Short mmCIF file of C-alpha atoms in Angstrom, two decimals:
data_model
loop_
_atom_site.label_atom_id
_atom_site.label_comp_id
_atom_site.label_asym_id
_atom_site.label_seq_id
_atom_site.Cartn_x
_atom_site.Cartn_y
_atom_site.Cartn_z
CA MET A 1 151.42 36.64 85.46
CA ASN A 2 148.91 34.13 84.10
CA LEU A 3 148.99 34.59 80.33
CA ALA A 4 145.39 33.31 80.07
CA SER A 5 144.03 35.71 82.71
CA PRO A 6 141.47 38.37 81.75
CA PHE A 7 144.05 41.11 82.36
CA SER A 8 146.69 39.47 80.11
CA LEU A 9 144.14 38.93 77.36
CA SER A 10 142.96 42.55 77.63
CA ILE A 11 146.58 43.73 77.20
CA VAL A 12 146.88 41.52 74.11
CA ALA A 13 143.62 42.96 72.75
CA ILE A 14 144.79 46.56 73.29
CA THR A 15 148.15 45.85 71.63
CA VAL A 16 146.62 44.09 68.61
CA LEU A 17 144.00 46.80 68.07
CA ALA A 18 146.63 49.54 68.32
CA PHE A 19 148.89 47.78 65.80
CA LEU A 20 145.91 47.40 63.46
CA GLY A 21 145.58 51.18 63.44
CA LEU A 22 142.82 51.84 65.97
CA PRO A 23 143.58 54.99 68.03
CA ILE A 24 145.16 54.06 71.35
CA GLY A 25 142.31 55.66 73.33
CA LEU A 26 139.68 53.53 71.62
CA SER A 27 141.96 50.49 71.91
CA MET A 28 142.13 50.95 75.68
CA ILE A 29 138.36 51.31 75.95
CA ALA A 30 137.80 48.15 73.87
CA GLY A 31 140.44 46.19 75.82
CA SER A 32 138.95 47.31 79.15
CA ILE A 33 135.45 46.26 78.11
CA PHE A 34 136.90 42.93 77.01
CA TYR A 35 138.45 42.53 80.48
CA LEU A 36 135.12 43.31 82.19
CA MET A 37 133.36 40.78 79.98
CA LEU A 38 135.91 38.02 80.70
CA SER A 39 135.92 38.70 84.45
CA GLY A 40 132.11 38.64 84.62
CA ALA A 41 131.83 42.25 85.78
CA ASP A 42 129.20 44.71 84.67
CA MET A 43 130.43 46.16 81.37
CA GLY A 44 128.52 49.35 82.16
CA ILE A 45 131.35 50.14 84.57
CA ALA A 46 133.37 51.29 81.55
CA ALA A 47 130.80 53.99 80.75
CA GLU A 48 130.59 54.93 84.43
CA GLN A 49 134.36 55.38 84.71
CA PHE A 50 134.39 57.27 81.41
CA LEU A 51 131.70 59.74 82.48
CA ASN A 52 132.80 60.17 86.10
CA GLY A 53 136.40 60.72 85.08
CA MET A 54 135.65 63.23 82.33
CA TYR A 55 132.99 65.25 84.15
CA SER A 56 134.39 65.27 87.69
CA ASN A 57 137.90 66.45 86.78
CA TYR A 58 137.70 70.20 86.32
CA VAL A 59 141.40 70.33 85.48
CA ILE A 60 140.82 68.48 82.16
CA LEU A 61 139.17 71.64 80.80
CA ALA A 62 142.56 73.36 80.83
CA VAL A 63 143.79 71.12 77.99
CA PRO A 64 141.40 72.25 75.19
CA LEU A 65 141.62 75.84 76.42
CA PHE A 66 145.42 75.93 76.13
CA VAL A 67 145.11 74.33 72.68
CA LEU A 68 142.62 77.03 71.68
CA ALA A 69 144.90 79.80 73.01
CA ALA A 70 147.76 78.46 70.88
CA GLU A 71 145.57 78.42 67.76
CA PHE A 72 144.36 81.99 68.30
CA MET A 73 147.97 83.06 68.74
CA ASN A 74 149.06 81.34 65.55
CA ILE A 75 146.34 82.72 63.28
CA GLY A 76 146.96 86.30 64.39
CA SER A 77 150.13 88.29 63.85
CA MET A 78 151.35 87.64 67.40
CA THR A 79 153.88 85.14 66.06
CA GLU A 80 155.51 87.56 63.62
CA ARG A 81 155.73 90.35 66.21
CA LEU A 82 157.27 88.07 68.80
CA LEU A 83 159.84 86.76 66.32
CA SER A 84 160.82 90.35 65.48
CA PHE A 85 161.29 91.03 69.19
CA CYS A 86 163.41 87.88 69.62
CA ASN A 87 165.56 89.00 66.70
CA VAL A 88 166.23 92.26 68.54
CA LEU A 89 167.50 90.31 71.54
CA VAL A 90 169.84 87.76 69.95
CA GLY A 91 169.74 88.18 66.17
CA ARG A 92 172.97 90.17 65.97
CA PHE A 93 175.19 87.30 67.22
CA ARG A 94 176.82 84.64 65.02
CA GLY A 95 174.13 82.06 64.36
CA GLY A 96 171.65 84.71 65.45
CA LEU A 97 168.61 83.24 63.72
CA ALA A 98 169.31 79.90 65.39
CA GLN A 99 169.43 81.69 68.75
CA VAL A 100 166.15 83.42 67.86
CA ASN A 101 164.61 79.96 67.46
CA VAL A 102 165.49 79.15 71.09
CA VAL A 103 164.33 82.49 72.51
CA GLN A 104 161.01 82.36 70.68
CA SER A 105 160.41 78.88 72.15
CA ILE A 106 160.99 80.27 75.66
CA ILE A 107 158.46 83.03 75.04
CA PHE A 108 155.94 80.78 73.31
CA ALA A 109 156.29 78.32 76.19
CA GLY A 110 154.39 80.81 78.34
CA MET A 111 151.44 80.73 75.97
CA SER A 112 150.60 77.39 74.38
CA GLY A 113 151.90 74.68 76.75
CA SER A 114 152.31 72.30 73.80
CA ALA A 115 155.49 71.26 71.99
CA ILE A 116 153.52 70.30 68.90
CA ALA A 117 151.71 73.67 68.85
CA ASP A 118 155.07 75.43 69.13
CA ALA A 119 156.68 73.41 66.31
CA ALA A 120 153.64 73.59 64.04
CA GLY A 121 152.88 77.23 64.86
CA THR A 122 156.31 78.81 64.36
CA GLY A 123 158.15 75.91 62.74
CA GLY A 124 157.27 76.82 59.16
CA MET A 125 158.17 80.47 59.66
CA MET A 126 161.51 79.72 61.34
CA GLN A 127 162.29 77.13 58.66
CA LYS A 128 161.74 79.70 55.93
CA LEU A 129 163.75 82.41 57.72
CA MET A 130 166.71 80.15 58.50
CA THR A 131 167.00 78.51 55.07
CA ASN A 132 166.41 81.71 53.06
CA GLY A 133 169.48 82.35 50.94
CA GLY A 134 171.10 79.08 52.02
CA ARG A 135 172.14 80.46 55.43
CA TYR A 136 171.32 77.18 57.21
CA THR A 137 170.68 73.69 55.88
CA PRO A 138 167.04 72.55 55.95
CA SER A 139 167.92 69.62 58.20
CA PHE A 140 169.64 71.82 60.81
CA ALA A 141 166.78 74.33 60.83
CA ALA A 142 164.27 71.49 61.23
CA ALA A 143 166.30 69.77 63.96
CA LEU A 144 166.62 73.02 65.90
CA THR A 145 162.89 73.72 65.60
CA ALA A 146 162.14 70.25 66.99
CA VAL A 147 164.50 70.41 69.99
CA THR A 148 163.56 73.97 70.94
CA ALA A 149 159.85 73.12 70.80
CA VAL A 150 160.47 70.65 73.63
CA ILE A 151 161.00 73.61 75.97
CA GLY A 152 157.31 74.59 75.62
CA PRO A 153 155.73 72.00 77.92
CA ILE A 154 158.49 72.31 80.54
CA ILE A 155 158.18 76.06 81.12
CA PRO A 156 154.61 76.87 82.24
CA PRO A 157 151.87 76.54 81.20
CA SER A 158 152.17 72.88 80.29
CA ILE A 159 149.55 70.48 78.98
CA PRO A 160 151.60 67.40 80.01
CA MET A 161 151.86 68.80 83.55
CA VAL A 162 148.09 69.30 83.64
CA ILE A 163 147.64 65.63 82.68
CA TYR A 164 150.25 64.55 85.26
CA ALA A 165 148.36 66.52 87.92
CA LEU A 166 145.23 64.63 86.88
CA VAL A 167 146.81 61.22 87.61
CA SER A 168 148.90 62.21 90.65
CA ASP A 169 146.83 64.87 92.48
CA ALA A 170 149.94 67.07 92.59
CA SER A 171 149.41 70.84 92.60
CA ILE A 172 149.30 72.28 89.09
CA GLY A 173 150.49 75.68 90.30
CA PHE A 174 153.60 74.27 91.97
CA LEU A 175 154.24 71.94 89.02
CA PHE A 176 154.22 74.98 86.74
CA LEU A 177 156.70 76.78 89.00
CA ALA A 178 158.91 73.69 89.20
CA GLY A 179 159.31 73.61 85.41
CA ILE A 180 160.74 77.12 85.05
CA VAL A 181 164.36 76.47 86.12
CA PRO A 182 164.72 73.15 84.21
CA GLY A 183 163.20 74.76 81.10
CA LEU A 184 165.56 77.74 81.24
CA LEU A 185 168.51 75.41 81.91
CA MET A 186 167.63 73.36 78.84
CA ALA A 187 167.27 76.51 76.74
CA GLY A 188 170.62 77.82 77.98
CA LEU A 189 172.39 74.57 77.08
CA GLN A 190 170.82 74.67 73.61
CA MET A 191 172.09 78.22 73.11
CA VAL A 192 175.59 77.14 74.18
CA GLN A 193 175.48 74.30 71.64
CA ILE A 194 174.37 76.74 68.92
CA ALA A 195 177.28 79.05 69.76
CA ILE A 196 179.72 76.14 69.52
CA THR A 197 178.24 74.92 66.22
CA ALA A 198 178.09 78.48 64.83
CA ARG A 199 181.82 78.95 65.27
CA ARG A 200 182.65 75.51 63.87
CA LYS A 201 180.40 75.84 60.81
CA ASN A 202 180.81 79.61 60.42
CA PHE A 203 177.09 80.39 60.61
CA PRO A 204 176.11 83.81 59.25
CA VAL A 205 175.82 86.96 61.35
CA GLU A 206 172.51 88.71 60.81
CA GLU A 207 172.35 92.44 60.13
CA PRO A 208 171.75 94.14 63.51
CA VAL A 209 168.46 95.94 64.05
CA PRO A 210 169.01 99.73 64.13
CA LEU A 211 168.67 101.14 67.64
CA ARG A 212 165.97 103.59 66.52
CA GLU A 213 163.70 100.66 65.52
CA ILE A 214 163.98 98.72 68.78
CA PRO A 215 161.40 100.74 70.78
CA GLY A 216 158.82 100.37 68.01
CA ILE A 217 159.38 96.61 67.65
CA THR A 218 159.15 96.17 71.42
CA TRP A 219 155.97 98.25 71.64
CA ARG A 220 154.27 96.28 68.87
CA ALA A 221 155.19 93.00 70.58
CA LEU A 222 154.23 94.19 74.09
CA PRO A 223 150.60 92.98 74.09
CA ALA A 224 151.77 89.49 73.10
CA LEU A 225 154.62 89.57 75.63
CA LEU A 226 152.14 90.41 78.41
CA MET A 227 150.19 87.18 77.83
CA PRO A 228 152.43 84.86 79.91
CA VAL A 229 152.73 87.56 82.59
CA LEU A 230 148.95 87.81 82.82
CA LEU A 231 148.51 84.04 82.74
CA LEU A 232 151.04 83.15 85.42
CA GLY A 233 150.26 86.22 87.50
CA CYS A 234 146.61 85.22 87.76
CA ILE A 235 147.52 81.66 88.78
CA TYR A 236 150.10 82.48 91.44
CA SER A 237 148.22 85.47 92.88
CA GLY A 238 145.22 83.21 93.47
CA ILE A 239 142.91 85.28 91.26
CA THR A 240 142.16 82.27 89.05
CA THR A 241 142.64 78.52 89.03
CA PRO A 242 144.92 77.10 86.30
CA THR A 243 141.82 76.07 84.33
CA GLU A 244 140.32 79.55 84.57
CA ALA A 245 143.69 81.00 83.59
CA ALA A 246 143.67 78.79 80.47
CA ALA A 247 140.29 80.26 79.52
CA LEU A 248 141.67 83.74 80.18
CA ALA A 249 144.67 82.99 77.95
CA ALA A 250 142.42 81.91 75.08
CA ALA A 251 140.23 85.00 75.47
CA TYR A 252 143.26 87.29 75.68
CA ALA A 253 144.88 85.78 72.56
CA LEU A 254 141.63 86.23 70.63
CA ILE A 255 141.11 89.84 71.79
CA ILE A 256 144.69 90.89 71.05
CA SER A 257 144.75 89.20 67.64
CA ALA A 258 141.29 90.39 66.59
CA PHE A 259 140.99 93.88 68.08
CA VAL A 260 144.53 95.10 68.81
CA TYR A 261 146.45 93.59 65.90
CA ARG A 262 143.32 93.23 63.71
CA SER A 263 144.75 90.21 61.95
CA ILE A 264 142.03 87.54 62.24
CA SER A 265 139.48 86.84 59.53
CA PHE A 266 136.25 84.93 60.15
CA ALA A 267 137.57 82.02 58.08
CA ALA A 268 140.76 81.88 60.17
CA PHE A 269 138.69 82.05 63.38
CA TYR A 270 136.53 79.15 62.24
CA ARG A 271 139.60 77.15 61.23
CA ALA A 272 141.17 77.74 64.66
CA LEU A 273 138.03 76.48 66.38
CA PHE A 274 137.93 73.43 64.13
CA VAL A 275 141.61 72.52 64.63
CA SER A 276 141.32 73.07 68.40
CA ALA A 277 138.22 70.88 68.60
CA LYS A 278 139.86 68.13 66.56
CA THR A 279 143.00 68.19 68.72
CA SER A 280 140.99 68.33 71.96
CA VAL A 281 138.79 65.38 70.94
CA SER A 282 141.91 63.35 70.15
CA ILE A 283 143.41 64.11 73.57
CA GLY A 284 140.02 63.64 75.27
CA MET A 285 139.54 60.15 73.83
CA LEU A 286 143.01 59.20 75.02
CA ILE A 287 142.22 60.48 78.53
CA ALA A 288 138.87 58.67 78.51
CA GLY A 289 140.48 55.40 77.45
CA ALA A 290 143.14 55.77 80.13
CA LEU A 291 140.53 56.43 82.81
CA VAL A 292 138.72 53.19 81.96
CA PHE A 293 141.93 51.19 81.66
CA ASN A 294 143.31 52.63 84.92
CA TYR A 295 140.18 51.26 86.63
CA VAL A 296 141.15 47.81 85.33
CA VAL A 297 144.74 48.32 86.50
CA THR A 298 143.46 49.34 89.93
CA ILE A 299 141.15 46.31 90.17
CA GLU A 300 144.12 44.08 89.35
CA ASN A 301 146.13 45.91 92.05
CA ILE A 302 149.01 46.44 89.61
CA PRO A 303 150.40 49.67 91.18
CA GLU A 304 150.52 48.14 94.67
CA SER A 305 152.04 44.90 93.35
CA LEU A 306 154.72 46.87 91.52
CA ARG A 307 155.36 48.95 94.64
CA VAL A 308 155.92 45.77 96.67
CA ILE A 309 158.25 44.34 94.01
CA LEU A 310 160.32 47.51 93.65
CA THR A 311 160.43 48.05 97.41
CA GLY A 312 161.61 44.44 97.74
CA TRP A 313 164.53 45.29 95.47
CA ASP A 314 165.62 47.69 98.23
CA MET A 315 165.89 50.60 95.81
CA SER A 316 167.01 53.98 97.03
CA PRO A 317 165.05 57.02 95.73
CA THR A 318 167.94 57.85 93.37
CA THR A 319 168.12 54.30 92.01
CA PHE A 320 164.36 54.30 91.48
CA LEU A 321 164.53 57.59 89.57
CA ILE A 322 167.30 56.19 87.36
CA PHE A 323 165.14 53.11 86.72
CA VAL A 324 162.14 55.31 85.84
CA ASN A 325 164.27 57.47 83.52
CA ILE A 326 165.52 54.42 81.62
CA VAL A 327 162.02 52.95 81.30
CA LEU A 328 160.44 56.23 80.17
CA LEU A 329 163.24 57.05 77.72
CA LEU A 330 162.86 53.63 76.10
CA LEU A 331 159.05 53.87 76.03
CA GLY A 332 159.29 57.41 74.63
CA CYS A 333 161.02 55.98 71.55
CA VAL A 334 157.92 53.97 70.63
CA LEU A 335 154.90 55.40 72.49
CA GLU A 336 153.06 58.73 72.41
CA GLY A 337 153.76 60.93 75.46
CA THR A 338 150.18 61.36 76.65
CA ALA A 339 149.68 57.59 76.60
CA ILE A 340 152.78 57.17 78.79
CA LEU A 341 151.49 59.80 81.22
CA LEU A 342 148.07 58.20 81.50
CA ILE A 343 148.98 54.50 81.46
CA ILE A 344 152.55 53.99 82.69
CA VAL A 345 153.19 56.86 85.11
CA PRO A 346 150.27 56.09 87.50
CA VAL A 347 151.84 52.67 88.09
CA PHE A 348 155.06 54.31 89.35
CA ILE A 349 153.44 56.92 91.60
CA PRO A 350 152.74 54.66 94.66
CA THR A 351 156.37 53.50 94.66
CA ALA A 352 157.62 57.08 94.38
CA GLN A 353 155.46 58.05 97.35
CA ALA A 354 156.64 55.04 99.36
CA LEU A 355 160.27 56.03 98.75
CA GLY A 356 159.58 59.60 99.85
CA ILE A 357 160.10 61.15 96.41
CA ASP A 358 158.36 64.50 96.08
CA LEU A 359 155.56 64.22 93.50
CA VAL A 360 156.25 67.69 92.07
CA HIS A 361 159.91 66.76 91.50
CA PHE A 362 158.83 63.40 90.10
CA GLY A 363 156.36 65.11 87.77
CA VAL A 364 159.00 67.37 86.22
CA VAL A 365 161.35 64.40 85.73
CA VAL A 366 158.51 62.51 84.03
CA VAL A 367 157.58 65.43 81.75
CA VAL A 368 161.19 66.02 80.67
CA ASN A 369 161.48 62.31 79.83
CA ILE A 370 158.31 62.46 77.74
CA MET A 371 159.51 65.58 75.93
CA LEU A 372 162.74 63.77 75.07
CA GLY A 373 160.59 61.04 73.54
CA LEU A 374 159.23 63.57 71.05
CA VAL A 375 162.68 64.00 69.46
CA THR A 376 164.10 60.47 69.77
CA PRO A 377 163.72 57.88 66.99
CA PRO A 378 161.97 55.80 65.84
CA TYR A 379 158.67 57.41 66.97
CA GLY A 380 159.81 61.01 67.59
CA LEU A 381 156.58 62.79 66.63
CA LEU A 382 158.28 66.20 66.42
CA LEU A 383 160.88 64.78 64.04
CA PHE A 384 158.17 63.79 61.58
CA ILE A 385 156.36 67.13 61.95
CA VAL A 386 159.47 69.19 61.16
CA ALA A 387 160.45 66.75 58.40
CA LYS A 388 157.09 67.39 56.76
CA ILE A 389 157.51 71.17 57.14
CA SER A 390 161.10 71.25 55.89
CA GLY A 391 161.18 68.43 53.35
CA ALA A 392 164.51 67.28 54.85
CA PRO A 393 165.11 63.53 55.38
CA VAL A 394 164.42 62.36 58.93
CA ARG A 395 167.88 60.73 59.17
CA ASP A 396 169.56 64.11 58.47
CA ILE A 397 167.36 65.82 61.05
CA ILE A 398 168.27 63.18 63.65
CA ARG A 399 171.98 63.67 62.90
CA ASP A 400 171.75 67.44 63.41
CA ALA A 401 169.57 67.05 66.51
CA ALA A 402 171.96 64.58 68.23
CA PRO A 403 174.18 67.19 70.01
CA PHE A 404 171.09 68.96 71.37
CA ILE A 405 169.57 65.67 72.54
CA PHE A 406 172.81 64.99 74.43
CA TRP A 407 172.44 68.27 76.34
CA MET A 408 168.77 67.51 77.02
CA VAL A 409 169.75 64.15 78.56
CA PHE A 410 172.39 66.00 80.60
CA CYS A 411 169.67 68.40 81.83
CA LEU A 412 167.51 65.39 82.76
CA GLY A 413 170.41 64.05 84.82
CA VAL A 414 170.80 67.38 86.63
CA ILE A 415 167.15 67.60 87.67
CA THR A 416 167.12 63.91 88.62
CA PHE A 417 170.12 64.03 90.94
CA LEU A 418 169.66 67.62 92.16
CA PRO A 419 165.99 67.93 93.20
CA ASP A 420 166.58 71.47 94.50
CA THR A 421 166.96 72.69 90.91
CA VAL A 422 163.30 71.75 90.51
CA LEU A 423 161.91 72.49 93.98
CA TRP A 424 163.79 75.71 94.80
CA LEU A 425 161.30 78.06 93.14
CA PRO A 426 158.12 76.30 94.40
CA ARG A 427 159.52 76.36 97.95
CA LEU A 428 160.31 80.03 97.57
CA MET A 429 156.60 80.54 96.78
CA GLY A 430 155.41 78.56 99.81
CA TYR A 431 155.53 74.92 98.72
CA GLN A 432 156.03 72.64 101.72
CA GLY A 433 157.22 69.53 99.86
#
């Protein structure tokens, strides 16, 4: 590559601006405009790509709607009722509260689609419950909250999968289905690790919930438990598109919290709208920047050039997937997941297609890699979120999270080398890939 070429200089500009503290989305827009200026192209193309990309992709609307659904769920009493229900299921075992943390992440995964929303929404409550009376150390409670939150975007719905569908044209519905088995496998391995650690460290056994109280707890949690059933049922029955289902999820969360549980004040409602808008704008600017930069990458023919290079290496599909896993795991240590999805992943897609790798399988492998990046140092966004919630040092959280990260990498290996673990359920529902 010519280091003085417009493309090389635009990459330098993006990198410098990002290191100076400019948001990565704005850095990409500025770097792309710089490229257009140096190459003598019409700089208005940046605005054209920005507008066409944002307004012609209906699927992008699902992102702010899932964010809004998560906020409505968090400000109501849905969280407390669901945690009580999870406690009924697994609270009576040794390390029961730790197992509750995993189960609540599985249930919340069917609602928010965001690891950060899961950790921020229930993280503080689980932290308080687990550390009350010194039952668990703050660092272990924080580490567990971080690694269980990763399950959220793997089990549907999933904001990262929506973004992957945007850049790959893969079916969102089948991507959602493909994430169910890997997500449950990851959750199961986490529960096994908790059981092992509970015996070694003699974690406390919680007082079992009296049998007479179980029907009442279940009944009070039922409206919240029906949310993922309604959401996924509407998608897979064909009643709604995934974007329309996201709107339905937000409306349902608001109605249940406001009129059934009667636990939302006007101030909380306004705060939920404000937080959702702020989060959505942040994601939207990143998507917009990636759309403009991807135009530059396409003009430079980078994906095709990389496809030719990798094909020339005579890689098998399995070798290519191992290569992608290594690259994404390393990038996940230093880059934000959405940026990887929007900038790096599109470059790999042509090669994956040329090697005959199913794009739904590839998408799940990519998303699991990106979720791992959320709990791996030095970037590890979830690590910093739970550190702020718990007050525990990040190094202690990383130490306690290490065994769970090992099992997550093991799960990544399973879905990489055994594609049927990912594609079995979509094929059962009619997927032809």
